[in-house]
mmCIF file of C-alpha atoms in Angstrom:
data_model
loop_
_atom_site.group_PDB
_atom_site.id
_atom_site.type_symbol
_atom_site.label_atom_id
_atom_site.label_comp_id
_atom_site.label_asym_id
_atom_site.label_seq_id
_atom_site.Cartn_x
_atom_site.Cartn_y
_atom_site.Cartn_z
ATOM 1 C CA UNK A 17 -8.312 -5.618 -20.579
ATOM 2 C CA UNK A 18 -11.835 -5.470 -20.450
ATOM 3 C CA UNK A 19 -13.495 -2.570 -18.158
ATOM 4 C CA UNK A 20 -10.125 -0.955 -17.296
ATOM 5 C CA UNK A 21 -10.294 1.181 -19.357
ATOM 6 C CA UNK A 22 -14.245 1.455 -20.263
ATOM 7 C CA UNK A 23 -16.758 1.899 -17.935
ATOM 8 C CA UNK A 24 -17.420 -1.669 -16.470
ATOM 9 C CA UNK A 25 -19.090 -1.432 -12.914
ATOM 10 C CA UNK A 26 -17.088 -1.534 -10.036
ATOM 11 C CA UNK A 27 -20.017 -1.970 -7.669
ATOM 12 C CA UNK A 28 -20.297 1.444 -6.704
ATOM 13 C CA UNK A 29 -22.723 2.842 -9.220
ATOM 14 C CA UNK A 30 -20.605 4.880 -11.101
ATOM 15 C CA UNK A 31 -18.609 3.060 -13.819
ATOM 16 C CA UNK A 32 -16.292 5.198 -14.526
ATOM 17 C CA UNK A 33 -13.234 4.074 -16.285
ATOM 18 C CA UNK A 34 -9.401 4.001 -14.855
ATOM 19 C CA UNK A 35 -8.212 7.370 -16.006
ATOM 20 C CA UNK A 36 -11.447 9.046 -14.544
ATOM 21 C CA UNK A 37 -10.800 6.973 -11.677
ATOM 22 C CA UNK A 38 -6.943 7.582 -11.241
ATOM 23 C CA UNK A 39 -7.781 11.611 -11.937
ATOM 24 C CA UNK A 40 -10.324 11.241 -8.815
ATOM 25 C CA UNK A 41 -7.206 9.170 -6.392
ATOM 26 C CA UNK A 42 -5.259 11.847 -7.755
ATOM 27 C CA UNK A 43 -7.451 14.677 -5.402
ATOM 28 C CA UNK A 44 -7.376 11.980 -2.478
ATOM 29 C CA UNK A 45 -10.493 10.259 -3.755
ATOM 30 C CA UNK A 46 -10.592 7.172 -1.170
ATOM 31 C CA UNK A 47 -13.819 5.232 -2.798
ATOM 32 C CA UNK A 48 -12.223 6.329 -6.097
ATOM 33 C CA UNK A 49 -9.188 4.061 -4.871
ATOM 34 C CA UNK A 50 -11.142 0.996 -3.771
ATOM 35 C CA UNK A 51 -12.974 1.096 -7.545
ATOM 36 C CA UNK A 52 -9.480 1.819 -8.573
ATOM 37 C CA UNK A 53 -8.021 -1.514 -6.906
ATOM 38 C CA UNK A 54 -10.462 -3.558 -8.091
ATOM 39 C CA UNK A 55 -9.972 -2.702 -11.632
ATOM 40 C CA UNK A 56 -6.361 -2.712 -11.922
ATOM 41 C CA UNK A 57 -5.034 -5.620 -8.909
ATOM 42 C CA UNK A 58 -5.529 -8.226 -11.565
ATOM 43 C CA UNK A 59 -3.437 -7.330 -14.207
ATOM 44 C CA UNK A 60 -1.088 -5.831 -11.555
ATOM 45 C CA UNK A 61 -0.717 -8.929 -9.901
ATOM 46 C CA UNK A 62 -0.130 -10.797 -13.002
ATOM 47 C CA UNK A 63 2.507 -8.400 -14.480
ATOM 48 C CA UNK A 64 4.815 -8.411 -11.161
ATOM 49 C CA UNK A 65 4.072 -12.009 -10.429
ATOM 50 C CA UNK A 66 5.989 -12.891 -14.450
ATOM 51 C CA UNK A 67 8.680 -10.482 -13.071
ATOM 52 C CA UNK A 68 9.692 -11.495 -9.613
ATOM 53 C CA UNK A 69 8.159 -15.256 -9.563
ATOM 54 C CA UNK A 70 8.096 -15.322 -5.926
ATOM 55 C CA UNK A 71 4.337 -15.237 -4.897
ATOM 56 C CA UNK A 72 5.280 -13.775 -1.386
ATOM 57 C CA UNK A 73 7.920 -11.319 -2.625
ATOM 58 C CA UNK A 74 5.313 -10.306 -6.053
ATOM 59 C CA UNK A 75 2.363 -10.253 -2.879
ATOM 60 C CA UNK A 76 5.158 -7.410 -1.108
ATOM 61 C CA UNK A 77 5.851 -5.464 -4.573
ATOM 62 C CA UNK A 78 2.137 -5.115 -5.128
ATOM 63 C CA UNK A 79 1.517 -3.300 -1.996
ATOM 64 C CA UNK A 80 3.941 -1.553 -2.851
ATOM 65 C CA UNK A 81 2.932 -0.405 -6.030
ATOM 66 C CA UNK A 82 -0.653 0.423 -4.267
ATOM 67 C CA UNK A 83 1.368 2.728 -2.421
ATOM 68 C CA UNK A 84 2.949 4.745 -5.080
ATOM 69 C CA UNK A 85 -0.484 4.740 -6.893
ATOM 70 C CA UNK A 86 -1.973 6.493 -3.963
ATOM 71 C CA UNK A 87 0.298 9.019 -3.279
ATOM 72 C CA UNK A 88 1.495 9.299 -6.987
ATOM 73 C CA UNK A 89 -1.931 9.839 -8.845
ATOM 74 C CA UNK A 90 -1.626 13.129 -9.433
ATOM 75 C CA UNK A 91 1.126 13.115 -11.651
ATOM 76 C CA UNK A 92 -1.034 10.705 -13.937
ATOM 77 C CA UNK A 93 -1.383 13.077 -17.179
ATOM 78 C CA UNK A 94 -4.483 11.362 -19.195
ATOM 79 C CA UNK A 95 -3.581 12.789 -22.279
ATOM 80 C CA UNK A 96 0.014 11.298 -22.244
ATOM 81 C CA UNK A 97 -1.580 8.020 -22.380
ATOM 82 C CA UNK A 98 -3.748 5.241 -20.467
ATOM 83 C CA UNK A 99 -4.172 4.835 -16.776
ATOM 84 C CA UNK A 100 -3.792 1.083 -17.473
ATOM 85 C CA UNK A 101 -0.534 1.357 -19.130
ATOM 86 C CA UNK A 102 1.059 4.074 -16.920
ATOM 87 C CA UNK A 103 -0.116 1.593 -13.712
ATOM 88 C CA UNK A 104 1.226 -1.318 -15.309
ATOM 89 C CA UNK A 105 5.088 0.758 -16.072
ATOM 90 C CA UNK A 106 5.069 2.160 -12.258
ATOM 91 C CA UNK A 107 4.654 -1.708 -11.244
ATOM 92 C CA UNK A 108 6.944 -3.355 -14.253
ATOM 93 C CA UNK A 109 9.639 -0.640 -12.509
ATOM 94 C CA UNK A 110 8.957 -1.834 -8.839
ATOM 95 C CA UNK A 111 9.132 -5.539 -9.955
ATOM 96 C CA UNK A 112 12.043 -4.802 -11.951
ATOM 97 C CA UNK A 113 14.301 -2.903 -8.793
ATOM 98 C CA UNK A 114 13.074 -5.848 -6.696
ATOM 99 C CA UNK A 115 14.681 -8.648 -8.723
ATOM 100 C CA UNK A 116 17.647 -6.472 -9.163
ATOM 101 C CA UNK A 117 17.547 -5.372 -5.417
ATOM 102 C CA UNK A 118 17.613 -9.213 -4.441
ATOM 103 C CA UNK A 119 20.169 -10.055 -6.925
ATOM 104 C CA UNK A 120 22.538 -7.592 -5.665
ATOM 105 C CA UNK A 121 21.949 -9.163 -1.986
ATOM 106 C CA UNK A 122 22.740 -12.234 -3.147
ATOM 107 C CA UNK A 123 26.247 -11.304 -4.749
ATOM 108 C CA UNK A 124 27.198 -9.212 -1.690
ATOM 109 C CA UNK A 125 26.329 -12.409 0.482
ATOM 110 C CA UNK A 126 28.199 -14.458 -1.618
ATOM 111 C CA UNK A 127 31.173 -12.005 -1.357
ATOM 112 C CA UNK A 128 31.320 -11.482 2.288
ATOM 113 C CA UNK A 129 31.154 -15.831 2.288
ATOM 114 C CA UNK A 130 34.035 -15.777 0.125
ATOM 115 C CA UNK A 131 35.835 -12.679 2.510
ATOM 116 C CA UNK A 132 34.856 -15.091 5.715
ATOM 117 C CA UNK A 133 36.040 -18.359 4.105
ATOM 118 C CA UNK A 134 33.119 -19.813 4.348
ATOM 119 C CA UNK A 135 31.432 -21.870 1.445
ATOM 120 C CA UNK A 136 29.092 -19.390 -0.551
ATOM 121 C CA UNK A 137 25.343 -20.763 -0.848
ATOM 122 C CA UNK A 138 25.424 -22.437 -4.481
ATOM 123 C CA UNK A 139 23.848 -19.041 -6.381
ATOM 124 C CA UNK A 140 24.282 -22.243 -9.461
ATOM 125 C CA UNK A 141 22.771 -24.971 -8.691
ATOM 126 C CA UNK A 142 19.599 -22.962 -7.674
ATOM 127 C CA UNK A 143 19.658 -21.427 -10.558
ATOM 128 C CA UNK A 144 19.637 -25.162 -12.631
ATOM 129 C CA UNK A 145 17.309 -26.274 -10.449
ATOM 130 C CA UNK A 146 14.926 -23.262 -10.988
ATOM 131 C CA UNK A 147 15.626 -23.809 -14.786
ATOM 132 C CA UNK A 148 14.684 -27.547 -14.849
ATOM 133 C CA UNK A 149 11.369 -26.939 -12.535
ATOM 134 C CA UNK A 150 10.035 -24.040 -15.387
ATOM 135 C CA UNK A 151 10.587 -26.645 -18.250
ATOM 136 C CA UNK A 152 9.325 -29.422 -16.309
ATOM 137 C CA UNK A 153 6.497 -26.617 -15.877
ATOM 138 C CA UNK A 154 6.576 -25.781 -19.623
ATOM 139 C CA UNK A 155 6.407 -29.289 -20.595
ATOM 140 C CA UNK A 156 3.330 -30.378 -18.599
ATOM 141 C CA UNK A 157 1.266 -27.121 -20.275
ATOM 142 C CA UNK A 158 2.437 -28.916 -23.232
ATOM 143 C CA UNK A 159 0.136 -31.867 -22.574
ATOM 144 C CA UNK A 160 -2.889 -29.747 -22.095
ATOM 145 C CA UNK A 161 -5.237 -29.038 -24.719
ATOM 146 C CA UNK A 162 -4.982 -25.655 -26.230
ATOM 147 C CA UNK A 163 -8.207 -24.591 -24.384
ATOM 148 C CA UNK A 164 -6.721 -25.547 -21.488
ATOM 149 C CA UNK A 165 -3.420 -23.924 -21.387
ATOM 150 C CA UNK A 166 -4.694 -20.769 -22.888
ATOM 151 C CA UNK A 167 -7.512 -20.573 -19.950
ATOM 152 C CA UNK A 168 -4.618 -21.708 -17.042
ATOM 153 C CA UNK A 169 -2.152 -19.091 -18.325
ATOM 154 C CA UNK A 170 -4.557 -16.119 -18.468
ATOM 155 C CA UNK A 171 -5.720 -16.941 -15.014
ATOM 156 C CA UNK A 172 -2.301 -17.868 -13.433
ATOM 157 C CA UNK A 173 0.088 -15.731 -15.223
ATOM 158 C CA UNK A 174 -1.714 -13.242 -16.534
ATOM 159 C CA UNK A 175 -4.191 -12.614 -13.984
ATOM 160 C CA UNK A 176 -7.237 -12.878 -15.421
ATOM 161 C CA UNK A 177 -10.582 -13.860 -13.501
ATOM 162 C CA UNK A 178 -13.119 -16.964 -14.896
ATOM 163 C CA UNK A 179 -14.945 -14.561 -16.248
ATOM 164 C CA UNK A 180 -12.314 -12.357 -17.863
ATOM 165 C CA UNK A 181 -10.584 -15.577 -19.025
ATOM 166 C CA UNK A 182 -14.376 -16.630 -20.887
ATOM 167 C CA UNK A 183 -14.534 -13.444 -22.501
ATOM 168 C CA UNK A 184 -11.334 -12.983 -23.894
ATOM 169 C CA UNK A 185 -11.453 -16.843 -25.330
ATOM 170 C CA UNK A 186 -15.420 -15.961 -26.480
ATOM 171 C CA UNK A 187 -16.349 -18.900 -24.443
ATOM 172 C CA UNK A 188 -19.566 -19.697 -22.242
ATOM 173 C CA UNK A 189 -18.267 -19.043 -18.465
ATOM 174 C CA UNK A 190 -19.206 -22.556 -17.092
ATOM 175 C CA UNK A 191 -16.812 -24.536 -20.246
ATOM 176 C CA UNK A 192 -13.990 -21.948 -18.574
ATOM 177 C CA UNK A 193 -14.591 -23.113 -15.326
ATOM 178 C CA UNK A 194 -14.249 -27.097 -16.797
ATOM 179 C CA UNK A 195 -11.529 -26.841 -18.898
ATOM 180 C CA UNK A 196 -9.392 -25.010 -16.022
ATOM 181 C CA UNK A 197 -10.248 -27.410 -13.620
ATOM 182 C CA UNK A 198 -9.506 -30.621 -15.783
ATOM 183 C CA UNK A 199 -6.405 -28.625 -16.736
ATOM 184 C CA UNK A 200 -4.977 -27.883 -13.700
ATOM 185 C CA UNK A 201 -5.806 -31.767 -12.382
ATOM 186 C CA UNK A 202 -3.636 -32.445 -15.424
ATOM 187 C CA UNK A 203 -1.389 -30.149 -14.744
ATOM 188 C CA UNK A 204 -0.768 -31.334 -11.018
ATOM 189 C CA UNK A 205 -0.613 -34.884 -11.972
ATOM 190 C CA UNK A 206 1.926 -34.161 -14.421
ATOM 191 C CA UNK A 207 3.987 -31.876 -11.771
ATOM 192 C CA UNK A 208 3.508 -34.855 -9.168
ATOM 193 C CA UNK A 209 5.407 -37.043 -11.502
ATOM 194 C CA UNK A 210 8.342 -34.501 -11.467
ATOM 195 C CA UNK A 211 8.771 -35.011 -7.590
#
């Protein structure tokens, strides 16, 4: 990820990359923090939103992970590896409890419905549902070009800014910004069709 880990600007002057940065929220740094954020909230985002699928709930499990970051920092060790990857496995672990967390709440709800007599909410047919709406997903990313669905999946899954996105695909910033936005009309007219 480029300027996570080097020393891409964070609009504060300094530069300085995550692990400096995570050393610095580690002593209670506040304006370390903020650079921190807006280094790392991306890919953050990105990893829990793959995890837990529901924007609101991946939203929660973010601010979450904030948390921990803040009042965890000092147990970052920099020579044990990078800031980025050690952020990214204390978030993969809060997405990961989440899903489990709401999973269990669903089977005890559907066994207190069974204890009650009542009919349990159709844990099944959601899940078919949910299964058909991703391949009815995967299928319209099919019909994009490969510019386009490379550029709509680093944004949208993988969290990845216009600008980020044009660098990583070695492409000029504005023929991001076009291909995304005739992708995702594409995309939405293909989705529409699914209604």
């Amino acid at each position: 990820m480029r300027g996570v880990t080097g020393t891409a600007g964070c609009g504060h002057g300094r530069g300085e990359g995550a692990e400096v940065l995570l050393v610095r929220v580690g002593g209670g740094d506040h304006q370390a923090f903020e650079e921190l954020y807006g280094l790392i909230s991306g890919p953050v985002f990105g990893l829990v939103r793959r995890v837990v699928r529901d924007p609101a709930q991946s939203e929660e499990v973010v601010q979450e992970v904030l948390l921990e970051l803040w009042r965890s920092a000092g147990r970052f060790d920099p020579a044990r590896g990078s800031a980025l990857s050690w952020i990214l496995t204390l978030a993969h672990r809060r997405a990961v409890d989440r899903v489990r967390s709401a999973r269990a709440a669903g089977e005890r709800e559907q066994r207190e419905a069974l204890r009650a007599g009542e009919p349990a909410f159709d844990q099944v047919t959601e899940e078919v549902e949910a299964g058909l709406e991703r391949e009815w997903v995967r299928r319209c990313l099919r019909r994009l070009t490969d510019l386009q669905r490379q550029s709509v999946t680093l944004a949208y899954y993988d969290g990845y800014t216009y600008r980020e996105v044009a660098e990583r695909l070695s492409l000029p910033l504005g023929t991001v910004k076009t291909r995304m936005r005739d992708g995702l009309n594409r995309l939405r007219g293909c989705l529409g069709g699914a209604a």
